[in-house]
Tab-separated table of C-alpha atoms in Angstrom:
chain	number	residue	atom	x	y	z
A	23	MET	CA	-0.005	-0.149	0.095
A	24	ALA	CA	3.246	2.732	0.498
A	25	GLU	CA	3.780	1.533	-2.972
A	26	VAL	CA	0.231	2.237	-4.218
A	27	ALA	CA	0.117	5.260	-2.615
A	28	GLU	CA	2.953	7.011	-4.899
A	29	THR	CA	1.941	8.211	-8.150
A	30	ARG	CA	4.515	10.396	-9.292
A	31	VAL	CA	6.240	9.555	-12.790
A	32	VAL	CA	8.989	10.927	-15.043
A	33	THR	CA	7.652	11.706	-18.120
A	34	GLY	CA	10.467	11.921	-19.888
A	35	GLU	CA	11.668	9.765	-22.573
A	36	GLY	CA	15.227	9.364	-21.663
A	37	GLY	CA	16.593	5.483	-20.843
A	38	ALA	CA	16.505	4.133	-17.068
A	39	GLY	CA	19.943	5.484	-16.374
A	40	SER	CA	19.298	9.252	-17.564
A	41	ALA	CA	18.370	10.656	-14.309
A	42	GLY	CA	16.658	13.884	-14.719
A	43	SER	CA	15.728	13.905	-17.820
A	44	GLY	CA	11.965	14.015	-17.600
A	45	THR	CA	9.561	16.446	-15.665
A	46	ARG	CA	7.503	15.224	-12.595
A	47	GLY	CA	4.069	14.496	-12.959
A	48	ARG	CA	1.297	12.668	-12.018
A	49	LEU	CA	-0.671	9.843	-13.843
A	50	PRO	CA	-4.526	11.114	-12.848
A	51	LEU	CA	-6.008	7.975	-13.995
A	52	LEU	CA	-3.862	5.763	-10.884
A	53	ASP	CA	-5.122	8.422	-8.440
A	54	VAL	CA	-9.269	7.568	-9.698
A	55	LEU	CA	-8.129	3.529	-9.797
A	56	ARG	CA	-6.757	3.257	-6.545
A	57	GLY	CA	-9.737	5.557	-4.736
A	58	VAL	CA	-12.028	2.628	-6.796
A	59	ALA	CA	-10.060	-0.233	-5.703
A	60	ILE	CA	-9.801	1.217	-1.592
A	61	LEU	CA	-13.614	1.385	-1.630
A	62	GLY	CA	-14.315	-1.247	-3.458
A	63	THR	CA	-12.351	-3.840	-1.264
A	64	LEU	CA	-14.209	-2.986	1.583
A	65	MET	CA	-17.776	-3.903	-0.302
A	66	SER	CA	-15.525	-7.544	0.318
A	67	ASN	CA	-14.709	-6.413	3.687
A	68	VAL	CA	-17.767	-5.311	4.954
A	69	TRP	CA	-18.969	-8.677	4.619
A	70	ILE	CA	-16.476	-9.997	6.939
A	71	PHE	CA	-17.611	-7.895	9.793
A	72	ALA	CA	-20.950	-8.120	9.200
A	73	GLY	CA	-20.821	-11.753	9.160
A	74	PRO	CA	-21.554	-14.413	12.244
A	75	GLY	CA	-18.096	-14.449	14.053
A	76	ALA	CA	-16.597	-12.630	11.861
A	77	GLU	CA	-13.032	-12.529	11.190
A	78	TRP	CA	-13.113	-16.492	12.381
A	79	GLY	CA	-16.674	-16.606	10.317
A	80	VAL	CA	-14.617	-16.300	6.782
A	81	LEU	CA	-13.471	-19.751	7.493
A	82	SER	CA	-16.798	-21.678	8.317
A	83	GLY	CA	-17.877	-20.282	4.731
A	84	ASN	CA	-19.982	-17.879	6.699
A	85	ALA	CA	-18.808	-14.957	5.264
A	86	ALA	CA	-17.438	-12.830	2.093
A	87	THR	CA	-18.915	-15.998	0.193
A	88	SER	CA	-21.008	-14.574	-2.907
A	89	ALA	CA	-22.592	-17.691	-2.948
A	90	GLY	CA	-24.598	-17.853	-0.108
A	91	ALA	CA	-27.359	-15.531	-0.208
A	92	ASP	CA	-30.956	-16.739	-1.220
A	93	SER	CA	-31.534	-15.462	-4.654
A	94	SER	CA	-35.272	-16.270	-4.477
A	95	THR	CA	-35.783	-13.212	-3.102
A	96	LEU	CA	-34.996	-9.055	-4.199
A	97	ALA	CA	-32.888	-9.082	-0.653
A	98	GLY	CA	-31.151	-12.138	-1.608
A	99	ALA	CA	-30.405	-11.159	-5.278
A	100	ALA	CA	-29.711	-7.561	-4.489
A	101	GLU	CA	-26.826	-10.037	-1.804
A	102	THR	CA	-25.615	-12.318	-4.074
A	103	VAL	CA	-24.912	-9.364	-7.409
A	104	PHE	CA	-23.562	-7.056	-4.840
A	105	ARG	CA	-20.907	-9.779	-3.376
A	106	SER	CA	-19.965	-11.039	-6.587
A	107	LEU	CA	-18.844	-7.918	-8.559
A	108	ALA	CA	-16.807	-7.129	-5.512
A	109	ASN	CA	-15.035	-10.392	-3.694
A	110	GLY	CA	-11.380	-10.640	-4.765
A	111	LYS	CA	-11.706	-8.110	-7.656
A	112	PHE	CA	-11.085	-5.119	-6.540
A	113	LEU	CA	-8.481	-7.029	-4.262
A	114	SER	CA	-7.042	-8.361	-7.386
A	115	MET	CA	-7.048	-4.313	-8.377
A	116	LEU	CA	-5.942	-3.282	-5.366
A	117	THR	CA	-2.539	-5.584	-6.057
A	118	ILE	CA	-1.815	-5.060	-9.920
A	119	LEU	CA	-1.551	-0.937	-8.891
A	120	PHE	CA	0.818	-2.049	-5.701
A	121	GLY	CA	3.131	-3.446	-9.059
A	122	VAL	CA	2.268	-0.314	-10.688
A	123	GLY	CA	3.767	1.388	-7.428
A	124	LEU	CA	6.611	-0.762	-7.622
A	125	ALA	CA	7.627	-0.264	-11.279
A	126	ILE	CA	7.105	3.790	-10.909
A	127	GLN	CA	9.958	3.551	-8.044
A	128	PHE	CA	11.971	1.192	-9.635
A	129	ARG	CA	12.079	3.382	-12.841
A	130	SER	CA	12.274	6.470	-10.378
A	131	ALA	CA	15.828	4.530	-8.495
A	132	ALA	CA	16.922	4.413	-12.189
A	133	GLN	CA	16.541	7.603	-13.475
A	134	ARG	CA	17.948	9.088	-10.254
A	135	GLY	CA	21.123	6.771	-10.366
A	136	GLN	CA	19.930	5.286	-6.791
A	137	PRO	CA	21.120	1.997	-6.002
A	138	TRP	CA	17.904	-0.602	-6.261
A	139	PRO	CA	16.123	-1.319	-4.183
A	140	GLY	CA	17.949	0.456	-1.869
A	141	ARG	CA	16.253	2.278	0.462
A	142	TYR	CA	12.660	0.471	-0.816
A	143	LYS	CA	13.476	-2.601	1.827
A	144	TRP	CA	12.998	0.449	4.711
A	145	ARG	CA	9.782	1.463	3.255
A	146	ALA	CA	8.797	-2.801	2.626
A	147	LEU	CA	9.829	-3.165	6.597
A	148	PHE	CA	7.843	-0.142	7.731
A	149	LEU	CA	4.265	-1.366	5.566
A	150	PHE	CA	5.149	-5.046	6.974
A	151	THR	CA	4.992	-3.231	10.350
A	152	GLU	CA	2.363	-1.095	9.699
A	153	GLY	CA	-0.054	-4.308	8.559
A	154	THR	CA	1.221	-6.486	11.191
A	155	VAL	CA	-0.118	-3.819	14.183
A	156	HIS	CA	-2.978	-3.548	11.741
A	157	PHE	CA	-3.787	-7.548	12.433
A	158	VAL	CA	-3.007	-7.273	15.712
A	159	LEU	CA	-5.559	-4.151	16.723
A	160	VAL	CA	-7.955	-4.097	13.807
A	161	PHE	CA	-8.406	-6.858	11.096
A	162	ALA	CA	-7.293	-10.173	10.795
A	163	TRP	CA	-7.924	-10.212	7.124
A	164	ASP	CA	-5.048	-7.857	6.580
A	165	VAL	CA	-3.275	-7.913	2.850
A	166	LEU	CA	-0.349	-5.199	3.851
A	167	MET	CA	1.861	-7.906	5.535
A	168	GLY	CA	1.552	-9.884	1.989
A	169	TYR	CA	2.161	-6.704	0.075
A	170	ALA	CA	5.390	-6.124	1.789
A	171	VAL	CA	6.814	-9.708	1.501
A	172	VAL	CA	5.915	-9.954	-2.182
A	173	ALA	CA	7.368	-6.427	-3.008
A	174	LEU	CA	10.491	-7.792	-1.359
A	175	LEU	CA	10.694	-10.218	-3.897
A	176	VAL	CA	9.448	-8.150	-6.712
A	177	ALA	CA	11.861	-5.776	-5.771
A	178	TRP	CA	14.507	-8.002	-6.625
A	179	LEU	CA	12.641	-9.394	-9.244
A	180	LEU	CA	12.804	-5.915	-11.607
A	181	THR	CA	16.379	-6.001	-11.558
A	182	ARG	CA	16.819	-9.633	-13.598
A	183	SER	CA	16.480	-10.179	-17.390
A	184	ALA	CA	13.100	-9.352	-19.131
A	185	ARG	CA	13.162	-13.222	-19.850
A	186	ALA	CA	13.696	-14.089	-16.169
A	187	GLN	CA	10.618	-12.021	-15.217
A	188	ARG	CA	8.304	-12.982	-17.801
A	189	VAL	CA	8.945	-16.754	-17.098
A	190	THR	CA	8.279	-16.284	-13.010
A	191	TRP	CA	5.209	-14.469	-14.206
A	192	ILE	CA	3.977	-17.199	-16.022
A	193	ALA	CA	5.285	-19.807	-13.678
A	194	MET	CA	3.701	-18.467	-11.242
A	195	GLY	CA	0.018	-17.678	-12.894
A	196	ALA	CA	0.557	-21.818	-13.967
A	197	LEU	CA	1.628	-22.593	-10.277
A	198	HIS	CA	-1.609	-20.697	-8.888
A	199	LEU	CA	-4.047	-22.222	-11.618
A	200	ALA	CA	-3.394	-25.602	-10.661
A	201	ALA	CA	-2.979	-25.341	-7.456
A	202	MET	CA	-6.911	-23.474	-6.761
A	203	THR	CA	-7.720	-26.351	-9.071
A	204	LEU	CA	-6.711	-28.910	-6.996
A	205	LEU	CA	-7.816	-27.148	-3.970
A	206	THR	CA	-11.707	-26.696	-5.265
A	207	THR	CA	-11.752	-30.798	-6.385
A	208	ALA	CA	-10.558	-31.196	-2.724
A	209	VAL	CA	-13.195	-29.252	-1.478
A	210	LEU	CA	-16.205	-30.347	-3.588
A	211	PHE	CA	-14.669	-34.078	-2.977
A	212	ALA	CA	-14.797	-34.130	0.880
A	213	SER	CA	-18.426	-32.331	0.644
A	214	GLY	CA	-19.654	-34.254	-1.792
A	215	GLY	CA	-21.032	-31.259	-3.426
A	216	ALA	CA	-22.601	-29.917	-1.066
A	217	THR	CA	-23.619	-26.369	-0.942
A	218	GLY	CA	-23.726	-25.793	2.513
A	219	GLY	CA	-20.532	-24.705	5.163
A	220	PRO	CA	-19.603	-25.641	9.010
A	221	ASP	CA	-21.589	-23.652	11.900
A	222	THR	CA	-19.024	-20.646	12.465
A	223	ASP	CA	-17.560	-21.235	16.534
A	224	THR	CA	-20.241	-20.306	18.773
A	225	ASP	CA	-17.463	-18.864	20.780
A	226	ALA	CA	-15.791	-16.666	18.142
A	227	VAL	CA	-19.866	-15.470	17.737
A	228	THR	CA	-20.085	-14.492	21.186
A	229	LEU	CA	-16.656	-12.705	21.654
A	230	TYR	CA	-17.494	-10.555	18.533
A	231	ALA	CA	-20.709	-9.777	19.559
A	232	GLU	CA	-20.025	-9.365	23.304
A	233	GLY	CA	-16.670	-9.270	24.144
A	234	GLY	CA	-13.807	-7.125	25.354
A	235	TYR	CA	-11.439	-5.326	22.999
A	236	ALA	CA	-8.665	-6.629	24.531
A	237	GLU	CA	-10.043	-10.601	24.178
A	238	GLN	CA	-10.964	-9.915	20.762
A	239	VAL	CA	-6.673	-8.993	20.034
A	240	ALA	CA	-6.023	-11.905	22.485
A	241	PHE	CA	-7.751	-13.972	19.599
A	242	ARG	CA	-6.418	-12.701	16.433
A	243	LEU	CA	-3.160	-13.301	18.085
A	244	SER	CA	-3.894	-16.901	19.264
A	245	HIS	CA	-5.310	-17.782	16.244
A	246	ALA	CA	-2.857	-16.068	14.083
A	247	VAL	CA	-1.054	-18.691	11.994
A	248	VAL	CA	-4.409	-19.551	10.650
A	249	LEU	CA	-6.325	-16.176	10.312
A	250	ARG	CA	-3.019	-15.372	8.103
A	251	MET	CA	-3.289	-18.438	5.518
A	252	GLU	CA	-4.956	-16.537	3.001
A	253	PRO	CA	-1.256	-14.568	1.805
A	254	VAL	CA	-0.138	-17.683	2.236
A	255	LEU	CA	-2.439	-19.631	-0.061
A	256	SER	CA	-2.537	-16.686	-2.982
A	257	PHE	CA	1.124	-16.588	-2.576
A	258	ALA	CA	1.936	-16.992	-6.120
A	259	LEU	CA	-1.233	-14.830	-7.155
A	260	LEU	CA	0.123	-11.893	-5.312
A	261	VAL	CA	3.729	-12.374	-7.124
A	262	PHE	CA	1.913	-12.782	-10.267
A	263	LEU	CA	0.235	-10.032	-10.050
A	264	PHE	CA	2.299	-7.625	-8.995
A	265	LEU	CA	4.206	-8.509	-12.286
A	266	LEU	CA	0.944	-7.612	-14.460
A	267	GLY	CA	0.850	-4.308	-12.800
A	268	VAL	CA	4.654	-4.042	-13.505
A	269	ARG	CA	4.174	-5.466	-17.405
A	270	LEU	CA	1.300	-3.099	-17.501
A	271	PHE	CA	2.830	0.213	-16.802
A	272	ARG	CA	6.320	-0.184	-19.138
A	273	ALA	CA	3.345	-1.242	-21.601
A	274	GLY	CA	2.029	2.454	-21.424
A	275	ALA	CA	-1.308	1.437	-20.166
A	276	PHE	CA	-1.975	4.199	-18.008
A	277	GLN	CA	-0.872	6.593	-20.247
A	278	ASN	CA	-3.372	9.933	-21.271
A	279	ASP	CA	-2.813	8.640	-25.091
A	280	ALA	CA	-3.587	6.644	-28.133
A	281	ALA	CA	-2.050	3.963	-26.981
A	282	GLY	CA	-3.233	3.608	-24.000
A	283	ARG	CA	-6.638	4.087	-23.942
A	284	ARG	CA	-6.085	0.784	-26.964
A	285	ILE	CA	-4.872	-0.908	-24.011
A	286	ARG	CA	-7.260	-0.146	-21.733
A	287	ARG	CA	-10.091	-0.928	-24.513
A	288	ARG	CA	-8.232	-4.892	-24.361
A	289	LEU	CA	-8.215	-5.407	-21.207
A	290	ALA	CA	-12.200	-4.418	-20.516
A	291	GLY	CA	-12.886	-6.503	-23.670
A	292	TRP	CA	-10.720	-9.506	-22.375
A	293	GLY	CA	-11.108	-9.144	-18.929
A	294	LEU	CA	-14.819	-8.732	-18.555
A	295	GLY	CA	-15.542	-11.040	-21.459
A	296	VAL	CA	-13.961	-13.414	-20.010
A	297	GLY	CA	-14.550	-12.845	-16.545
A	298	LEU	CA	-18.159	-12.413	-16.561
A	299	PRO	CA	-18.928	-15.991	-17.213
A	300	LEU	CA	-16.596	-17.500	-15.318
A	301	THR	CA	-17.559	-15.907	-12.860
A	302	THR	CA	-21.073	-16.367	-12.859
A	303	LEU	CA	-20.363	-19.869	-13.234
A	304	ALA	CA	-18.563	-19.922	-10.362
A	305	VAL	CA	-21.235	-18.242	-8.056
A	306	LEU	CA	-24.268	-20.798	-9.975
A	307	GLY	CA	-21.797	-23.580	-8.724
A	308	GLY	CA	-22.218	-22.469	-4.510
A	309	PRO	CA	-20.181	-22.129	-1.830
A	310	GLY	CA	-17.540	-24.897	-3.178
A	311	PHE	CA	-16.391	-23.608	-6.079
A	312	PHE	CA	-15.399	-20.178	-3.762
A	313	LEU	CA	-11.900	-20.630	-3.769
A	314	LEU	CA	-12.384	-20.490	-7.979
A	315	GLU	CA	-14.777	-17.228	-7.750
A	316	ARG	CA	-12.201	-15.170	-5.566
A	317	TYR	CA	-8.589	-16.382	-6.739
A	318	VAL	CA	-9.100	-17.226	-10.008
A	319	THR	CA	-12.300	-15.530	-11.934
A	320	ALA	CA	-11.539	-12.480	-9.780
A	321	PRO	CA	-8.415	-11.536	-11.419
A	322	VAL	CA	-9.895	-11.347	-14.760
A	323	MET	CA	-12.600	-9.279	-13.506
A	324	ALA	CA	-9.891	-7.155	-12.382
A	325	VAL	CA	-8.173	-6.642	-15.324
A	326	GLY	CA	-11.453	-5.850	-17.194
A	327	TYR	CA	-12.306	-3.400	-14.488
A	328	LEU	CA	-8.923	-1.583	-14.585
A	329	GLY	CA	-9.921	-1.077	-18.566
A	330	LEU	CA	-13.435	-0.294	-18.202
A	331	ILE	CA	-12.915	2.874	-15.459
A	332	GLY	CA	-9.635	3.714	-18.051
A	333	MET	CA	-12.746	4.131	-20.604
A	334	VAL	CA	-14.828	6.100	-18.754
A	335	MET	CA	-12.414	8.203	-17.537
A	336	ASP	CA	-11.007	8.804	-21.626
A	337	ARG	CA	-14.279	10.177	-22.721
A	338	LEU	CA	-14.588	12.711	-19.285
A	339	ARG	CA	-13.450	15.734	-20.273
A	340	HIS	CA	-13.390	17.767	-17.194
A	341	PRO	CA	-13.154	15.864	-13.690
A	342	GLY	CA	-16.348	15.656	-12.032
A	343	PRO	CA	-17.080	15.747	-8.066
A	344	LEU	CA	-17.579	12.092	-8.263
A	345	THR	CA	-13.834	11.899	-10.050
A	346	SER	CA	-12.230	14.385	-7.426
A	347	ALA	CA	-13.779	12.325	-4.760
A	348	LEU	CA	-12.109	9.200	-5.580
A	349	THR	CA	-8.347	10.639	-6.776
A	350	SER	CA	-8.313	12.168	-3.150
A	351	VAL	CA	-9.573	8.569	-1.640
A	352	GLY	CA	-6.669	7.133	-4.589
A	353	ARG	CA	-4.311	9.886	-2.793
A	354	THR	CA	-4.853	8.985	0.855
A	355	ALA	CA	-5.263	5.127	-0.147
A	356	LEU	CA	-3.204	3.425	3.031
A	357	SER	CA	-4.980	5.662	5.583
A	358	CYS	CA	-8.452	5.030	3.906
A	359	TYR	CA	-7.930	1.747	3.905
A	360	VAL	CA	-6.824	1.437	7.787
A	361	LEU	CA	-9.780	3.892	8.078
A	362	GLN	CA	-12.781	1.828	6.721
A	363	ASN	CA	-12.047	-1.304	9.002
A	364	VAL	CA	-11.982	0.495	11.989
A	365	LEU	CA	-15.284	2.103	11.509
A	366	ALA	CA	-16.454	-0.871	9.884
A	367	MET	CA	-14.776	-2.520	13.523
A	368	LEU	CA	-16.738	-0.212	15.349
A	369	ALA	CA	-19.971	-0.280	13.923
A	370	CYS	CA	-20.289	-3.632	13.330
A	371	TYR	CA	-18.381	-5.125	16.827
A	372	GLY	CA	-20.134	-5.422	20.534
A	373	ILE	CA	-17.652	-2.858	21.582
A	374	GLY	CA	-18.871	-0.241	18.873
A	375	LEU	CA	-22.392	-0.179	17.833
A	376	GLY	CA	-23.018	-4.065	17.406
A	377	LEU	CA	-25.073	-3.769	14.697
A	378	VAL	CA	-24.555	-7.181	13.554
A	379	SER	CA	-26.344	-8.492	16.773
A	380	ARG	CA	-28.832	-5.918	17.421
A	381	TRP	CA	-30.048	-6.192	13.643
A	382	ALA	CA	-29.225	-9.904	12.451
A	383	ASP	CA	-32.098	-10.557	11.200
A	384	SER	CA	-32.239	-7.242	9.196
A	385	GLY	CA	-31.141	-8.625	5.849
A	386	PRO	CA	-28.227	-7.706	3.667
A	387	TRP	CA	-29.360	-3.834	3.308
A	388	TRP	CA	-28.103	-2.434	6.301
A	389	VAL	CA	-24.711	-3.494	5.519
A	390	MET	CA	-24.578	-2.304	1.966
A	391	GLY	CA	-26.089	0.508	3.290
A	392	LEU	CA	-23.143	0.513	6.207
A	393	TRP	CA	-21.055	0.151	3.123
A	394	ALA	CA	-22.272	3.494	1.717
A	395	VAL	CA	-22.015	5.245	4.545
A	396	ILE	CA	-18.498	4.909	5.606
A	397	CYS	CA	-17.512	5.278	1.558
A	398	LEU	CA	-18.988	8.896	2.088
A	399	VAL	CA	-17.305	9.279	5.176
A	400	LEU	CA	-14.104	8.234	3.353
A	401	VAL	CA	-14.966	10.166	0.179
A	402	THR	CA	-15.693	13.350	2.959
A	403	GLY	CA	-12.593	12.998	4.957
A	404	ALA	CA	-9.898	12.344	2.157
A	405	SER	CA	-11.262	15.593	0.786
A	406	LEU	CA	-10.660	17.901	3.819
A	407	TRP	CA	-7.939	16.496	4.621
A	408	LEU	CA	-6.402	16.765	1.073
A	409	ARG	CA	-7.427	21.027	1.200
A	410	ARG	CA	-4.906	20.922	4.030
A	411	PHE	CA	-2.456	18.702	3.821
A	412	GLU	CA	-0.306	17.075	0.677
A	413	HIS	CA	-0.626	13.393	2.208
A	414	GLY	CA	-2.856	11.558	4.239
A	415	PRO	CA	-2.051	10.996	7.447
A	416	LEU	CA	-0.571	7.503	7.771
A	417	GLU	CA	1.546	8.417	3.884
A	418	SER	CA	2.656	11.399	5.901
A	419	LEU	CA	4.179	9.234	8.786
A	420	GLN	CA	5.536	7.263	6.590
A	421	LYS	CA	7.467	9.815	4.782
A	422	ARG	CA	8.538	11.078	7.757
A	423	LEU	CA	10.070	8.334	9.498
A	424	LEU	CA	11.473	7.312	6.373
A	425	ARG	CA	13.264	10.965	5.174
A	426	ARG	CA	12.381	10.809	1.813
């Protein structure tokens, strides 16, 4: 996320070693994409906070699954569509954008004649520390720790040959696809094709509904190995998406020129054309296909989202209020990511408003409403903050500590 916050690039045409050959500017599309990705990630996470057993409930299949709702009712259909549009898609999109940020950092260092990864190692360490604090105090399904580890690996890969990067990219994609296929087959075989999942641990439900904050922190720490399984499970995917972001940036996919617009049209066409049917099939297949939906079809859809949003931006002659709002969130991405989880925690858990217990029988509408309210808070807060400050609170802290 630290790299995602960096959007400035060197716009000159000089080579990698020609430091100072261009002028510093911004790629406005990246800010908008990051803003969408941050708010979209909450579309998935809000169901974790609002589900039985919250963070632990994910492991029991009672949260963050697009196929869990009864689609025969209006509320169930709305929930299914809401979840399926978000589940894993915006997280994959955010991961790709993190790779873009890493490519920007690498190019900037090369043009300045600075060693690589050099000081970048400290940025990754800061991100890992930040993610650890976020995991312990706020949200067990934090992405920052995994990003920090993968960022170090990809940062090193950027010093290797183009062939080595391409081989790694293809190998990681193939490894991930094979692993998800085998795991899904195992899940379906073990359940005999059943669509239901196990009940959430009643102790976990009680903990998040009625337990104290210190007890929840202790629970996350005592179950850290299990709760940190997603970055391990998706490690190959993370590397693949990081490198995809690097490749897209180097291809000019985010530039405001004819080549960039052409790439964005292709991304939208292929991503949505392939991703939508596959996602639909995975959702209709039931919870047994959850891994394929979240970790296989979602990245394809994320590519389509990138292209589609880019195409919409290409048609805008002047930025409007929505574009400005998304840009503000994108420029304060790290702060908004942490804040949205803090707000969701305080709204849903018993340590705050306890909405999960109060509105347990109210259907999915309040969850979608909560997402909208938190988004409004983030958009308003980010816009007001940037009127006085250049960077978000956590972004400023990072820069101060690293003295950049």
